[in-house]
PDB file of C-alpha atoms in Angstrom:
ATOM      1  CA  UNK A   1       0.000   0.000   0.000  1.00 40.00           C
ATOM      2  CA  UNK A   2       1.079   3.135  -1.040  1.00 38.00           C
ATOM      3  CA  UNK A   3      -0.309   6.557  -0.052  1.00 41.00           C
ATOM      4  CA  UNK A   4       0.930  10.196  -1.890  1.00 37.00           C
ATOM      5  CA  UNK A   5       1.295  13.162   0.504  1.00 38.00           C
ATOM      6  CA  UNK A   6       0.413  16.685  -0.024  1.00 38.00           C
ATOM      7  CA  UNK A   7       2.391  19.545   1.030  1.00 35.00           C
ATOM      8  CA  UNK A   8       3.746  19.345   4.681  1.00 38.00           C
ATOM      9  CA  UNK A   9       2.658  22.884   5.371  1.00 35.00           C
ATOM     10  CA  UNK A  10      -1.076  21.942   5.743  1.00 39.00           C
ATOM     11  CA  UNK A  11      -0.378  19.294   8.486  1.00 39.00           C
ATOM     12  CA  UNK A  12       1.121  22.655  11.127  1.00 40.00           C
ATOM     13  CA  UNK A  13      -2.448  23.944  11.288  1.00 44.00           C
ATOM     14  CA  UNK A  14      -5.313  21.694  11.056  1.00 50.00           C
ATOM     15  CA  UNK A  15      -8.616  22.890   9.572  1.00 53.00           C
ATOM     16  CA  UNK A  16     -11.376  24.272  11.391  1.00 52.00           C
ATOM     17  CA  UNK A  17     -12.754  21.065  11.876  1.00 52.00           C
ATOM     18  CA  UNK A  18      -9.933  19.407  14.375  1.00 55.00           C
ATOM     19  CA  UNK A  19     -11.137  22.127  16.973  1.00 54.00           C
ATOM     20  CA  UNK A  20     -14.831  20.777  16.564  1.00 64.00           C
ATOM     21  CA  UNK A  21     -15.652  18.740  20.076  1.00 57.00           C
ATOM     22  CA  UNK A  22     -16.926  15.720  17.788  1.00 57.00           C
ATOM     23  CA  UNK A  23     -13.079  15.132  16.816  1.00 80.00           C
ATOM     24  CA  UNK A  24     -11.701  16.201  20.204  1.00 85.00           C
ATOM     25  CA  UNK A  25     -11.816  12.129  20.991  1.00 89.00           C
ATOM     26  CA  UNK A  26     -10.415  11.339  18.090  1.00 92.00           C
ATOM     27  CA  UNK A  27      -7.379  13.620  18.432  1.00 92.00           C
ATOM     28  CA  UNK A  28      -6.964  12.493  22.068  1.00 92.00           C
ATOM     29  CA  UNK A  29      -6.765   9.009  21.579  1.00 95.00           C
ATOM     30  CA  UNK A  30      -4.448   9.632  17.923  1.00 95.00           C
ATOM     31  CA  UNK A  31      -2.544  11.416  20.916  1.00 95.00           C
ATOM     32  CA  UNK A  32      -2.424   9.009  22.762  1.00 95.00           C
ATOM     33  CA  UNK A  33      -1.233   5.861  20.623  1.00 96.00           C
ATOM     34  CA  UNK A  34       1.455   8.029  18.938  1.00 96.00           C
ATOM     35  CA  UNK A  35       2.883   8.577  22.471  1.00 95.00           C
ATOM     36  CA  UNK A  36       2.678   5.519  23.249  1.00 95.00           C
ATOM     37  CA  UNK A  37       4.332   4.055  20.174  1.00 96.00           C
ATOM     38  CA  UNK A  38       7.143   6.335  20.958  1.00 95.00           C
ATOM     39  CA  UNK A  39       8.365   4.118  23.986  1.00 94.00           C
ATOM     40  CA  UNK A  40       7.417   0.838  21.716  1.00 95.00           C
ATOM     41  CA  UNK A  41      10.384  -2.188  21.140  1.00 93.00           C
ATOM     42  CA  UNK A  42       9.393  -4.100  17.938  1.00 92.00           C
ATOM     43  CA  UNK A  43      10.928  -6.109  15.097  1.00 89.00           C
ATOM     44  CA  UNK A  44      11.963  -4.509  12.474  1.00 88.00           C
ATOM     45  CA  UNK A  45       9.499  -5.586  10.458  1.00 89.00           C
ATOM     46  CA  UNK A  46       6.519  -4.317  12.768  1.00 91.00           C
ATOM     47  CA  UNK A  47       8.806  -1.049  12.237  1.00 95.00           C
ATOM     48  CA  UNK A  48       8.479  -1.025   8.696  1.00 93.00           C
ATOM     49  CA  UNK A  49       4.846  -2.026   8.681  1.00 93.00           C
ATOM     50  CA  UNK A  50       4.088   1.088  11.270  1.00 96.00           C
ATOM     51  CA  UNK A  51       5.472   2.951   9.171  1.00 96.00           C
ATOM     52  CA  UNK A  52       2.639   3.079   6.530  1.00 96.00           C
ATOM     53  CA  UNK A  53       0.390   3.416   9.357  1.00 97.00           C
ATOM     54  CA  UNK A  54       2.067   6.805  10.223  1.00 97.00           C
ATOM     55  CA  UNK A  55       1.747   7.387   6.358  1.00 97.00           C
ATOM     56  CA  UNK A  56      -1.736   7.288   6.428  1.00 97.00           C
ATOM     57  CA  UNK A  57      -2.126   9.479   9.257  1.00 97.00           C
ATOM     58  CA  UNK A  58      -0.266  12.231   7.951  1.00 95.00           C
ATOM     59  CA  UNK A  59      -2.559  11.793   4.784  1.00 96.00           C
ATOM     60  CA  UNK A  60      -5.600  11.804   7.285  1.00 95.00           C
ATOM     61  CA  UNK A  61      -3.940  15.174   8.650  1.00 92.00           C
ATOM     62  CA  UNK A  62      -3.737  16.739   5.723  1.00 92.00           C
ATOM     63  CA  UNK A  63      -6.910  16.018   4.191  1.00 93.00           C
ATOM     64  CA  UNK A  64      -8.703  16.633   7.225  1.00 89.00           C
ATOM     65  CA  UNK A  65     -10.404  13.602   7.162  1.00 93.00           C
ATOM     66  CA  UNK A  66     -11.293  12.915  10.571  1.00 93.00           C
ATOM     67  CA  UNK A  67     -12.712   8.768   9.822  1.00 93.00           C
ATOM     68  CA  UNK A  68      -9.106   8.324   8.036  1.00 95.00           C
ATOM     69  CA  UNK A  69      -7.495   9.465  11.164  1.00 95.00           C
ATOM     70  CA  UNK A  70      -9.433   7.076  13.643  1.00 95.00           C
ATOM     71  CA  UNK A  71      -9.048   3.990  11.438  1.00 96.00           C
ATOM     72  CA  UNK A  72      -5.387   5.136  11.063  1.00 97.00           C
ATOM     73  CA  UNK A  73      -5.188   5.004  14.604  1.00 97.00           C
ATOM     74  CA  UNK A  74      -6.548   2.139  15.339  1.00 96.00           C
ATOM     75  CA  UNK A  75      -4.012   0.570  12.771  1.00 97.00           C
ATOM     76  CA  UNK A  76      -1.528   1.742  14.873  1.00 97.00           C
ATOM     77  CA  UNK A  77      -3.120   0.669  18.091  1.00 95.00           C
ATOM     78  CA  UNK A  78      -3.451  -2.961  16.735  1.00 94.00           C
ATOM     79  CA  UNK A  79       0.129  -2.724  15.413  1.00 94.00           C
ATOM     80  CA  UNK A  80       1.998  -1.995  18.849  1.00 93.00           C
ATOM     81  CA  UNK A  81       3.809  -4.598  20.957  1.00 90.00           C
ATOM     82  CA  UNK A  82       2.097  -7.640  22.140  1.00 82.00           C
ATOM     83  CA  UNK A  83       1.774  -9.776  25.404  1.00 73.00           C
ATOM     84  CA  UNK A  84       4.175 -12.581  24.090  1.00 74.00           C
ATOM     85  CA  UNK A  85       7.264 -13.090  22.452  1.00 69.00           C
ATOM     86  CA  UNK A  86       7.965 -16.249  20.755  1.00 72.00           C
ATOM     87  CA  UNK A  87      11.136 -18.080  21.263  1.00 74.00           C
ATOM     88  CA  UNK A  88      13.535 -17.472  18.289  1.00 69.00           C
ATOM     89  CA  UNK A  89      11.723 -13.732  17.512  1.00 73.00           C
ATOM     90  CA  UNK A  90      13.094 -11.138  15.480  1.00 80.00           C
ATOM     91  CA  UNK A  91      15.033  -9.090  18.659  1.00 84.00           C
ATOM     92  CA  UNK A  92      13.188  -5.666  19.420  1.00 88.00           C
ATOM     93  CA  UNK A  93      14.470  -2.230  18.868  1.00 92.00           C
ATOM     94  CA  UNK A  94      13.217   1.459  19.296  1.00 94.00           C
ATOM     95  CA  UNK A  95      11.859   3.500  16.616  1.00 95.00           C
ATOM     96  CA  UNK A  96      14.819   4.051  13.754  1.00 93.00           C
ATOM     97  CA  UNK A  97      15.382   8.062  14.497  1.00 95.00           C
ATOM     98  CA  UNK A  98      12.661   8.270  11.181  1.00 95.00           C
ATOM     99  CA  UNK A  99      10.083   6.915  12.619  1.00 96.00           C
ATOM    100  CA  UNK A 100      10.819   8.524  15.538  1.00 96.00           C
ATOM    101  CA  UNK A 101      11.136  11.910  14.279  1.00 96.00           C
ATOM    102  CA  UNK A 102       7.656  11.174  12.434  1.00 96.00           C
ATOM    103  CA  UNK A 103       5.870  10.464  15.248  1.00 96.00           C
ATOM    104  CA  UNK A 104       7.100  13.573  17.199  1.00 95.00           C
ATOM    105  CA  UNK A 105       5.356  15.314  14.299  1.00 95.00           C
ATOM    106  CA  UNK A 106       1.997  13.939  14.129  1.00 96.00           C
ATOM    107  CA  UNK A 107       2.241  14.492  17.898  1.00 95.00           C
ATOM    108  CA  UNK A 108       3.054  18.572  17.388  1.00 93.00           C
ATOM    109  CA  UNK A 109       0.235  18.709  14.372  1.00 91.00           C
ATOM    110  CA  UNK A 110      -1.937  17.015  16.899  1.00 91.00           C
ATOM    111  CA  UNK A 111      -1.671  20.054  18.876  1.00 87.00           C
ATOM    112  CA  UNK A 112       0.465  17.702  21.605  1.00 82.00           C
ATOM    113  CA  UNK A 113       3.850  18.131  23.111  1.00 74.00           C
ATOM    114  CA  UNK A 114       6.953  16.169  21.065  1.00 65.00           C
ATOM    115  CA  UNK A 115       8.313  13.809  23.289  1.00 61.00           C
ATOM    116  CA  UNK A 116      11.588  15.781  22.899  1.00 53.00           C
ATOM    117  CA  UNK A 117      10.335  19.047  24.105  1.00 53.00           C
ATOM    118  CA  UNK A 118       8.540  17.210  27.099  1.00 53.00           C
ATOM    119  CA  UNK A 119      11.104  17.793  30.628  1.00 50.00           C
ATOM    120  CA  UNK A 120      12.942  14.343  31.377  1.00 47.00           C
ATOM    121  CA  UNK A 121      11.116  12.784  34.672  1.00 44.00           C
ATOM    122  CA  UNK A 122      14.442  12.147  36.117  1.00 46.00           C
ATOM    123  CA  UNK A 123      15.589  15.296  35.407  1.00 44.00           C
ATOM    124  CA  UNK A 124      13.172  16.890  37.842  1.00 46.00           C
ATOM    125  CA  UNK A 125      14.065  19.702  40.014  1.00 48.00           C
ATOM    126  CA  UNK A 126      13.555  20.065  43.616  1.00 45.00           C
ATOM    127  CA  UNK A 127      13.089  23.137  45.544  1.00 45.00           C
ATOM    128  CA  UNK A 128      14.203  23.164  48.857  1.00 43.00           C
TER     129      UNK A 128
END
């Protein structure tokens, strides 16, 4: 499956229609899988397979198309780790920095924060 993508500029500011309160669950849960996914270990295969998942979502994006978006994300959703590894697997990895660095930006044109940009937990400072 291939799918063409329009310019990149129309995915930095979603239509009028992402800040309708029909999508708002929509956006939350896209939201929330693509965060997720950032913390993911998979075979490299699963990698490259997620990968046209987070192709169709920037198509959703840019077309606006809310119902492309959700099934998109469910895609994803269904694509993440599982439960059980079988003996003799593929060994997991991270994201490859692409991947990566794509799912940072479906998570800024979502309107969330990059993982990136987000303060380190361990990093946290303490006033005394």
């Amino acid at each position: 499956m291939f799918v063409t993508l329009g310019s990149m500029s129309s995915l930095e500011e979603p239509g009028p229609g992402w800040n309708s309160a029909d999508t708002g669950s929509v956006r939350t849960e896209a939201l929330d899988v693509l965060s997720d996914a950032l913390s993911w270990r998979l075979a490299g295969r699963r990698w490259a397979a997620i990968e046209q998942v987070l192709a169709a979502m920037d198509a959703a994006l840019a077309a606006g198309n809310v119902a492309a978006l959700a099934t998109a994300t469910t895609d994803l959703e269904l694509a993440g780790p599982v439960r059980v590894t079988k003996i003799g697997a593929d060994p997991v990895v991270p994201p490859l920095p692409a991947i990566r660095d794509r799912l940072n930006r479906l998570v800024h044109s979502l309107g969330g924060v990059p993982a990136a940009d987000q303060p380190d937990p361990d990093q946290q400072e303490f006033s005394s």
